[in-house]
Amino acid sequence: MAVDYTVIVVYLAGMLAMGWWGMRRAKSKAEFLVAGRRLGPWMYSGTMAAIVLGGASTIGGVGLGYQYGLSGAWMVFTIGLGLLALSVFFSARIARLKVYTVSEMLDLRYGGRAGVISGVVMWAYTLMLAVTSTIAYATIFDVLFDLNRTVAIIIGGSIVVAYSTLGGMWSITLTDMVQFVVKTIGVLLLLLPIAVVKAGGFSEMKAKLPTEYFDPLGIGGETIFTYVLIYTFGMLIGQDIWQRVFTARSDKVARYGGTVAGTYCLVYAIAGAVIGTAAKVMYPDLPSADAAFATIVKDELPMGVRGLVLAAALAAVMSTSSGALIACATVANNDIWSRLRGAVAPTSQDHDEVKGNRVFILVMGVGVIAIAIALNDVVQALTVAYNLLVAGLLVPILGGLLWRRGTAAGALAAVAAGGLSVIGLMWGYGILANEPVYYGLLISLAVYVVVSLATRPTDAAVLAAWRERLAGRGTEPVAEQAPVSQ
């Protein structure tokens, strides 16, 4: 294992070094939060794929393949579909807005009255996403070094907090590109073919497993529908995803690069399910489906390769964790704290704003590590986060982009009604039930339409300014800077 340990340590040291390098580039608010809005198609595609394909997509995706066969790909597949939908239909408009957060977009569209409430909902979502990603370090470091759960979370979380705090989005972009390459080599090019060969090939897999393992819909239609509702729609509105769209240097980069990243996710989904299916042939009686990834890596891969694949799993977790962390800190600082204290800092104070955002990342990071140590049920926490996000914010955001008649009162009412109803429904049906997000979303939609139609239309001047920003002609908060990154 000495070679494997060396690979991992070198990888982690590289992440910290990139954090230090990113700090030298992040000299303004735009550089720190959205990488100066300068990413070209290559870097944009890699970083977007990296953030959406986290530990749940890698370890969890293989686990679903172990449990359900090829249909276990649906969870990650719906993430890819969401990214494709965002890129094709919405990313160009989002990129042209030149904002930093989803709540700023809502303020532009509805006239400046939606920020704090929507910010609180988005902050809760990004916080829980960062927490659940951080918890995943315990599994990986346990396999690597047989570490105590708390120690593993502190080590993994501290590394992410360090490079995110140092260089902001520039550091995260650079580390995500490395993580994207490591995941591609480790999971797609190494683990996938080795797992299939070790299982005896597809013919042997079909001979040893029930036929439902090769049924594309074997996981169940209701489960697939729920995945679409939560993950596909969640991709359309999450701050962690939008903040990456804001990094694109043009709307064309956002559309093209996101489409490439979404297609990559579809391939990654199928690969994870195939690996899990192969693991079922080799280890039919594992105590937990989520143990499939670690087991096949630990027992079947040669020295060195094992270290690289474990680094790929670590990369998957770190990319999601860092993206969620900077999103959480950005929302906390820009949408909640600055509004509550009644002072939005002017553009001329960019350097001071970098320090402020850096402090928020550090504070949020320490909080995330503490919550991750205390929290045990990852699935429930993530379910609560996505239910709140989809039920509370999907309708006001898409309504603002697609329906001219939507009003600020309708948006605020939809956020409150959707958020409160989904909490109450989870209390009644259970956190993991499907009904809360179904009914919560319907309530949010009904309230949005009824209240919008019952109140005065949005001021014509607000809509005119909104259309100008959507067309890329409005006043931008930060001037573009050269050179661009490819």
Coordinates of C-alpha atoms in Angstrom, one line a residue:
M1 CA 0.0 0.0 0.0
A2 CA 3.0 2.3 0.2
V3 CA 2.7 3.3 -3.5
D4 CA -1.0 3.9 -3.1
Y5 CA -0.4 6.1 0.0
T6 CA 2.2 8.1 -2.0
V7 CA -0.2 8.7 -4.9
I8 CA -2.9 10.0 -2.4
V9 CA -0.5 12.2 -0.5
V10 CA 0.9 13.7 -3.7
Y11 CA -2.6 14.3 -4.9
L12 CA -3.6 16.1 -1.7
A13 CA -0.5 18.2 -1.6
G14 CA -1.2 19.2 -5.2
M15 CA -4.7 20.4 -4.2
L16 CA -3.1 22.7 -1.5
A17 CA -0.5 24.0 -4.0
M18 CA -3.2 25.0 -6.4
G19 CA -5.1 26.7 -3.6
W20 CA -1.9 28.8 -3.0
W21 CA -1.5 29.5 -6.8
G22 CA -5.2 30.5 -7.0
M23 CA -4.8 33.0 -4.2
R24 CA -2.3 35.0 -6.4
R25 CA -4.9 35.3 -9.1
A26 CA -8.0 36.1 -7.0
K27 CA -7.6 39.9 -6.6
S28 CA -11.2 41.0 -7.2
K29 CA -14.6 39.9 -6.2
A30 CA -15.3 38.6 -9.7
E31 CA -12.0 36.7 -9.7
F32 CA -12.6 35.2 -6.3
L33 CA -16.3 34.2 -6.7
V34 CA -16.6 33.4 -10.5
A35 CA -13.0 33.1 -11.7
G36 CA -13.3 36.5 -13.5
R37 CA -16.0 35.2 -15.8
R38 CA -13.2 34.1 -18.1
L39 CA -13.3 30.3 -18.5
G40 CA -13.2 28.9 -22.0
P41 CA -14.9 25.7 -23.2
W42 CA -12.2 23.2 -22.0
M43 CA -11.9 24.4 -18.4
Y44 CA -15.6 25.1 -18.2
S45 CA -16.6 21.6 -19.3
G46 CA -14.2 19.9 -16.9
T47 CA -15.1 22.0 -13.9
M48 CA -18.9 21.7 -14.5
A49 CA -18.6 17.9 -14.8
A50 CA -16.4 17.8 -11.7
I51 CA -18.9 19.6 -9.5
V52 CA -22.0 17.6 -10.4
L53 CA -20.2 14.2 -10.2
G54 CA -19.4 13.9 -6.5
G55 CA -19.2 11.1 -4.0
A56 CA -22.9 10.3 -4.3
S57 CA -22.5 9.9 -8.1
T58 CA -19.3 7.8 -7.8
I59 CA -19.6 5.7 -4.6
G60 CA -23.4 5.9 -4.6
G61 CA -23.7 5.3 -8.3
V62 CA -21.7 2.1 -8.0
G63 CA -23.8 1.1 -5.0
L64 CA -27.0 1.5 -7.0
G65 CA -25.5 -0.6 -9.7
Y66 CA -24.7 -3.3 -7.1
Q67 CA -28.3 -3.2 -5.8
Y68 CA -30.3 -2.8 -9.0
G69 CA -28.0 -3.5 -12.0
L70 CA -27.9 -1.3 -15.0
S71 CA -31.0 0.6 -14.0
G72 CA -28.9 1.9 -11.1
A73 CA -27.6 4.4 -13.5
W74 CA -30.7 6.5 -13.4
M75 CA -29.8 8.7 -10.5
V76 CA -26.6 10.0 -12.1
F77 CA -28.3 9.9 -15.6
T78 CA -30.9 12.3 -14.4
I79 CA -28.2 14.6 -13.1
G80 CA -26.7 14.6 -16.6
L81 CA -30.1 15.3 -18.2
G82 CA -30.6 18.3 -15.8
L83 CA -27.2 19.7 -16.8
L84 CA -28.0 19.2 -20.5
A85 CA -31.4 21.0 -20.0
L86 CA -29.7 23.8 -18.1
S87 CA -27.0 24.2 -20.8
V88 CA -29.3 24.1 -23.8
F89 CA -32.3 26.1 -22.6
F90 CA -31.1 28.4 -19.9
S91 CA -27.3 28.8 -19.5
A92 CA -26.9 31.5 -22.1
R93 CA -29.5 33.7 -20.4
I94 CA -28.0 33.0 -17.0
A95 CA -24.5 33.8 -18.1
R96 CA -25.5 37.1 -19.7
L97 CA -27.0 38.3 -16.4
K98 CA -23.6 38.8 -14.9
V99 CA -24.7 38.2 -11.3
Y100 CA -23.2 36.2 -8.5
T101 CA -26.1 34.4 -7.0
V102 CA -29.6 33.0 -7.8
S103 CA -31.1 35.4 -5.4
E104 CA -29.6 38.4 -7.3
M105 CA -31.3 37.0 -10.4
L106 CA -34.6 36.9 -8.6
D107 CA -34.1 40.5 -7.4
L108 CA -33.4 41.7 -11.0
R109 CA -36.5 39.9 -12.3
Y110 CA -38.9 40.8 -9.6
G111 CA -37.7 44.2 -8.5
G112 CA -35.4 43.7 -5.5
R113 CA -37.7 42.0 -3.0
A114 CA -37.0 38.3 -3.2
G115 CA -33.4 38.1 -2.0
V116 CA -33.3 37.3 1.7
I117 CA -36.0 34.6 1.8
S118 CA -34.8 32.8 -1.3
G119 CA -31.2 33.2 0.0
V120 CA -32.1 31.4 3.2
V121 CA -33.5 28.5 1.3
M122 CA -30.6 28.3 -1.0
W123 CA -28.1 28.6 1.9
A124 CA -29.8 25.7 3.6
Y125 CA -29.5 23.6 0.5
T126 CA -25.8 24.4 -0.2
L127 CA -24.9 23.9 3.5
M128 CA -26.4 20.4 3.6
L129 CA -24.8 19.6 0.2
A130 CA -21.4 20.6 1.6
V131 CA -22.0 18.6 4.8
T132 CA -23.0 15.4 3.1
S133 CA -20.0 15.7 0.7
T134 CA -17.7 16.2 3.7
I135 CA -19.1 13.1 5.5
A136 CA -18.0 11.0 2.5
Y137 CA -14.4 11.6 3.4
A138 CA -14.9 9.2 6.3
T139 CA -15.6 6.3 4.0
I140 CA -12.6 7.0 1.7
F141 CA -10.0 7.7 4.4
D142 CA -11.2 4.6 6.3
V143 CA -10.3 2.5 3.2
L144 CA -7.0 4.4 2.7
F145 CA -5.6 4.8 6.2
D146 CA -8.1 3.0 8.6
L147 CA -8.7 6.4 10.2
N148 CA -11.3 7.3 12.8
R149 CA -14.5 8.9 11.3
T150 CA -14.0 12.2 13.0
V151 CA -10.3 12.4 12.1
A152 CA -11.1 11.5 8.5
I153 CA -13.7 14.3 8.2
I154 CA -11.4 16.9 9.7
I155 CA -8.5 16.0 7.4
G156 CA -10.6 15.9 4.2
G157 CA -12.7 18.9 5.1
S158 CA -9.7 21.0 6.2
I159 CA -7.9 20.5 2.8
V160 CA -11.0 21.6 0.9
V161 CA -11.6 24.6 3.2
A162 CA -7.9 25.6 2.9
Y163 CA -7.7 25.7 -0.9
S164 CA -11.2 27.2 -1.2
T165 CA -10.4 29.9 1.3
L166 CA -7.1 30.8 -0.3
G167 CA -8.0 31.2 -3.9
G168 CA -11.8 31.0 -4.1
M169 CA -13.2 30.0 -7.5
W170 CA -9.8 30.1 -9.2
S171 CA -8.4 27.5 -6.8
I172 CA -11.6 25.4 -7.1
T173 CA -11.5 25.6 -10.9
L174 CA -7.9 24.5 -11.0
T175 CA -8.4 21.6 -8.6
D176 CA -11.6 20.6 -10.3
M177 CA -9.8 20.3 -13.6
V178 CA -7.3 17.9 -12.0
Q179 CA -10.1 16.1 -10.3
F180 CA -11.9 15.7 -13.6
V181 CA -8.9 14.2 -15.2
V182 CA -8.2 11.9 -12.3
K183 CA -11.9 10.7 -12.2
T184 CA -11.8 10.1 -16.0
I185 CA -8.7 8.0 -15.8
G186 CA -9.5 6.3 -12.5
V187 CA -13.1 5.4 -13.0
L188 CA -13.8 5.2 -16.8
L189 CA -10.4 4.1 -18.1
L190 CA -9.2 1.8 -15.3
L191 CA -11.9 0.7 -12.9
L192 CA -14.6 0.1 -15.5
P193 CA -12.7 -2.3 -17.8
I194 CA -10.9 -4.1 -14.9
A195 CA -14.2 -4.7 -13.1
V196 CA -15.9 -6.1 -16.2
V197 CA -12.9 -8.4 -16.9
K198 CA -12.6 -9.6 -13.3
A199 CA -16.4 -10.4 -13.3
G200 CA -15.8 -12.6 -16.4
G201 CA -17.2 -10.3 -19.0
F202 CA -20.8 -9.3 -19.8
S203 CA -21.8 -12.9 -20.8
E204 CA -20.7 -14.2 -17.4
M205 CA -22.4 -11.3 -15.6
K206 CA -25.7 -12.1 -17.4
A207 CA -25.4 -15.8 -16.6
K208 CA -24.9 -15.2 -12.9
L209 CA -27.3 -12.4 -12.2
P210 CA -31.2 -12.2 -12.4
T211 CA -32.6 -10.8 -15.7
E212 CA -33.9 -7.7 -13.9
Y213 CA -30.3 -6.6 -13.4
F214 CA -30.2 -5.8 -17.1
D215 CA -33.7 -4.2 -17.3
P216 CA -33.2 -0.5 -18.0
L217 CA -36.3 0.3 -15.9
G218 CA -35.7 -2.3 -13.2
I219 CA -35.2 0.3 -10.5
G220 CA -38.9 1.3 -10.9
G221 CA -40.8 4.0 -12.7
E222 CA -41.7 6.0 -9.5
T223 CA -38.1 6.1 -8.5
I224 CA -37.0 7.3 -11.9
F225 CA -39.7 10.0 -11.8
T226 CA -38.5 11.1 -8.4
Y227 CA -34.9 11.3 -9.6
V228 CA -36.0 13.5 -12.5
L229 CA -38.0 15.8 -10.2
I230 CA -35.3 16.2 -7.6
Y231 CA -32.0 15.9 -9.5
T232 CA -32.9 17.0 -13.1
F233 CA -34.8 20.0 -11.8
G234 CA -32.3 20.6 -9.0
M235 CA -29.6 21.0 -11.6
L236 CA -31.6 23.9 -13.1
I237 CA -31.7 26.0 -10.0
G238 CA -28.8 25.2 -7.6
Q239 CA -26.5 28.0 -6.6
D240 CA -23.5 25.6 -6.8
I241 CA -24.4 24.9 -10.5
W242 CA -25.3 28.5 -11.4
Q243 CA -22.1 29.8 -9.9
R244 CA -20.2 27.7 -12.4
V245 CA -22.3 29.1 -15.3
F246 CA -21.3 32.5 -14.1
T247 CA -17.6 31.6 -14.8
A248 CA -18.1 31.1 -18.5
R249 CA -16.5 33.8 -20.6
S250 CA -19.5 33.9 -23.0
D251 CA -23.0 32.5 -23.4
K252 CA -21.7 30.2 -26.2
V253 CA -19.1 28.7 -23.8
A254 CA -21.9 28.1 -21.2
R255 CA -24.1 26.4 -23.7
Y256 CA -21.4 24.3 -25.5
G257 CA -19.3 23.5 -22.5
G258 CA -22.3 22.5 -20.4
T259 CA -23.6 20.2 -23.1
V260 CA -20.3 18.4 -23.2
A261 CA -20.3 18.1 -19.4
G262 CA -23.9 16.8 -19.4
T263 CA -23.0 14.2 -22.0
Y264 CA -20.0 13.1 -19.9
C265 CA -22.3 12.7 -17.0
L266 CA -24.5 10.2 -19.0
V267 CA -21.4 8.1 -19.8
Y268 CA -20.3 8.3 -16.1
A269 CA -23.7 7.1 -15.0
I270 CA -23.6 4.0 -17.2
A271 CA -20.1 3.3 -16.1
G272 CA -20.9 3.4 -12.4
A273 CA -23.9 1.0 -12.9
V274 CA -21.8 -1.5 -14.9
I275 CA -19.0 -1.4 -12.2
G276 CA -21.7 -2.0 -9.5
T277 CA -23.2 -4.9 -11.5
A278 CA -19.7 -6.5 -11.9
A279 CA -19.2 -6.1 -8.1
K280 CA -22.4 -8.0 -7.5
V281 CA -21.0 -11.0 -9.5
M282 CA -17.7 -11.0 -7.5
Y283 CA -19.1 -10.1 -4.1
P284 CA -22.8 -11.2 -3.9
D285 CA -23.2 -10.8 -0.2
L286 CA -21.7 -7.5 0.8
P287 CA -23.3 -6.0 4.0
S288 CA -24.0 -2.7 2.2
A289 CA -24.4 -1.8 -1.4
D290 CA -22.3 1.4 -0.8
A291 CA -19.4 -0.8 0.2
A292 CA -19.2 -2.1 -3.4
F293 CA -16.9 0.6 -4.7
A294 CA -14.4 0.4 -1.8
T295 CA -14.4 -3.4 -1.9
I296 CA -13.7 -3.9 -5.6
V297 CA -11.0 -1.2 -5.5
K298 CA -9.3 -2.7 -2.4
D299 CA -9.4 -6.3 -3.5
E300 CA -9.2 -6.3 -7.3
L301 CA -6.9 -3.5 -8.4
P302 CA -3.1 -3.7 -8.6
M303 CA -0.9 -1.5 -6.4
G304 CA -0.6 2.0 -7.8
V305 CA -3.7 1.7 -9.8
R306 CA -5.6 1.2 -6.6
G307 CA -4.2 4.5 -5.3
L308 CA -5.2 6.3 -8.4
V309 CA -8.8 5.0 -8.3
L310 CA -9.1 5.9 -4.7
A311 CA -7.8 9.3 -5.6
A312 CA -10.5 9.5 -8.2
A313 CA -13.1 8.8 -5.5
L314 CA -11.5 11.4 -3.3
A315 CA -11.5 13.8 -6.3
A316 CA -15.2 13.2 -6.8
V317 CA -16.0 14.1 -3.2
M318 CA -13.7 17.1 -3.1
S319 CA -15.1 18.7 -6.2
T320 CA -18.6 18.6 -5.0
S321 CA -17.6 19.7 -1.5
S322 CA -15.6 22.7 -2.6
G323 CA -18.3 23.8 -5.0
A324 CA -21.0 23.6 -2.4
L325 CA -18.8 25.4 0.1
I326 CA -18.1 28.4 -2.0
A327 CA -21.8 28.5 -3.0
C328 CA -22.8 28.4 0.6
A329 CA -20.4 31.1 1.6
T330 CA -21.4 33.3 -1.4
V331 CA -25.1 33.1 -0.5
A332 CA -24.5 33.7 3.2
N333 CA -22.4 36.8 2.5
N334 CA -24.0 38.4 -0.5
D335 CA -27.7 37.3 -0.1
I336 CA -28.2 37.2 3.7
W337 CA -25.5 39.1 5.7
S338 CA -25.0 42.1 3.4
R339 CA -28.8 42.5 3.1
L340 CA -29.5 42.2 6.8
R341 CA -26.9 44.8 7.7
G342 CA -28.3 47.0 5.0
A343 CA -25.1 47.5 3.0
V344 CA -24.2 46.1 -0.4
A345 CA -20.6 46.9 -1.0
P346 CA -19.8 48.9 -4.2
T347 CA -17.7 47.5 -7.0
S348 CA -14.8 49.8 -6.1
Q349 CA -14.3 47.9 -2.9
D350 CA -13.6 44.6 -4.7
H351 CA -10.3 44.0 -2.8
D352 CA -12.1 44.3 0.6
E353 CA -14.9 42.1 -0.7
V354 CA -12.4 39.4 -1.4
K355 CA -11.3 39.4 2.2
G356 CA -14.9 39.3 3.3
N357 CA -15.8 36.4 1.1
R358 CA -12.7 34.6 2.2
V359 CA -13.7 34.9 5.8
F360 CA -17.2 33.6 5.0
I361 CA -15.7 30.5 3.3
L362 CA -13.5 29.9 6.3
V363 CA -16.4 30.3 8.8
M364 CA -18.8 28.2 6.7
G365 CA -16.1 25.6 6.2
V366 CA -15.5 25.2 10.0
G367 CA -19.3 25.0 10.5
V368 CA -19.6 22.3 7.7
I369 CA -16.9 20.2 9.3
A370 CA -18.6 20.4 12.8
I371 CA -22.0 19.5 11.4
A372 CA -20.6 16.6 9.4
I373 CA -19.0 15.2 12.5
A374 CA -22.3 15.4 14.4
L375 CA -24.6 14.2 11.7
N376 CA -25.0 10.5 10.9
D377 CA -27.9 10.2 8.4
V378 CA -26.5 11.5 5.1
V379 CA -29.4 10.4 2.9
Q380 CA -32.0 12.2 5.1
A381 CA -30.0 15.4 5.2
L382 CA -29.5 15.4 1.4
T383 CA -33.2 14.6 0.8
V384 CA -34.3 17.6 3.0
A385 CA -31.9 19.9 1.1
Y386 CA -33.2 18.9 -2.3
N387 CA -36.8 18.9 -1.3
L388 CA -36.5 22.4 0.1
L389 CA -34.6 23.6 -3.0
V390 CA -37.1 22.1 -5.6
A391 CA -40.3 22.9 -3.7
G392 CA -39.2 26.3 -2.6
L393 CA -37.3 27.8 -5.5
L394 CA -38.0 25.9 -8.8
V395 CA -41.2 27.7 -9.6
P396 CA -40.1 31.3 -8.8
I397 CA -36.9 30.8 -10.8
L398 CA -38.3 29.1 -13.9
G399 CA -41.4 31.3 -13.7
G400 CA -39.2 34.4 -13.7
L401 CA -37.3 33.1 -16.7
L402 CA -40.3 31.9 -18.7
W403 CA -43.5 33.8 -17.6
R404 CA -43.7 37.6 -18.0
R405 CA -46.7 37.9 -15.7
G406 CA -45.0 36.5 -12.6
T407 CA -44.7 39.0 -9.8
A408 CA -42.6 39.6 -6.7
A409 CA -45.5 38.8 -4.5
G410 CA -46.1 35.6 -6.3
A411 CA -42.5 34.6 -6.1
L412 CA -42.3 35.3 -2.4
A413 CA -45.5 33.5 -1.7
A414 CA -44.3 30.5 -3.7
V415 CA -41.0 30.3 -1.9
A416 CA -42.8 30.4 1.5
A417 CA -45.7 28.1 0.6
G418 CA -43.4 25.5 -1.2
G419 CA -40.8 25.5 1.6
L420 CA -43.2 25.4 4.5
S421 CA -45.5 22.8 2.9
V422 CA -42.6 20.4 2.0
I423 CA -41.4 20.6 5.6
G424 CA -44.8 19.8 7.0
L425 CA -45.3 17.0 4.4
M426 CA -41.9 15.5 5.3
W427 CA -43.1 15.5 9.0
G428 CA -46.3 13.7 8.0
Y429 CA -45.1 11.3 5.3
G430 CA -41.5 10.8 6.4
I431 CA -38.3 12.5 5.2
L432 CA -37.6 9.8 2.5
A433 CA -41.1 9.7 1.1
N434 CA -41.7 10.8 -2.4
E435 CA -45.0 12.7 -1.7
P436 CA -43.6 15.8 0.0
V437 CA -41.7 17.1 -3.0
Y438 CA -44.6 16.2 -5.3
Y439 CA -47.2 18.0 -3.4
G440 CA -44.9 20.8 -2.3
L441 CA -44.0 21.6 -5.9
L442 CA -47.7 21.6 -6.9
I443 CA -48.5 23.9 -4.0
S444 CA -45.7 26.3 -4.9
L445 CA -46.9 26.4 -8.6
A446 CA -50.5 27.0 -7.6
V447 CA -49.6 29.8 -5.2
Y448 CA -47.2 31.4 -7.7
V449 CA -49.8 31.6 -10.4
V450 CA -52.8 32.7 -8.2
V451 CA -50.9 35.4 -6.3
S452 CA -49.1 36.7 -9.5
L453 CA -52.5 37.0 -11.3
A454 CA -54.1 38.6 -8.2
T455 CA -51.4 41.3 -7.8
R456 CA -50.2 44.2 -10.0
P457 CA -47.8 43.2 -12.8
T458 CA -44.1 43.8 -12.4
D459 CA -43.2 47.4 -13.1
A460 CA -42.4 48.0 -16.8
A461 CA -39.1 49.6 -15.9
V462 CA -38.0 46.5 -14.0
L463 CA -38.9 44.2 -16.8
A464 CA -37.2 46.5 -19.3
A465 CA -34.0 46.4 -17.3
W466 CA -34.4 42.6 -16.9
R467 CA -34.7 42.1 -20.7
E468 CA -31.6 44.3 -21.2
R469 CA -29.6 42.1 -18.8
L470 CA -30.9 38.9 -20.5
A471 CA -29.7 40.3 -23.8
G472 CA -26.3 41.0 -22.4
R473 CA -26.7 44.8 -22.8
G474 CA -27.3 45.8 -19.1
T475 CA -24.9 47.3 -16.7
E476 CA -22.4 44.6 -15.5
P477 CA -21.2 44.6 -11.9
V478 CA -17.6 43.8 -12.9
A479 CA -15.7 44.6 -16.1
E480 CA -14.4 41.7 -18.0
Q481 CA -10.7 41.1 -17.8
A482 CA -8.2 39.4 -20.0
P483 CA -6.6 37.0 -20.7
V484 CA -9.2 34.3 -21.0
S485 CA -8.7 30.7 -20.0
Q486 CA -9.2 27.8 -22.4

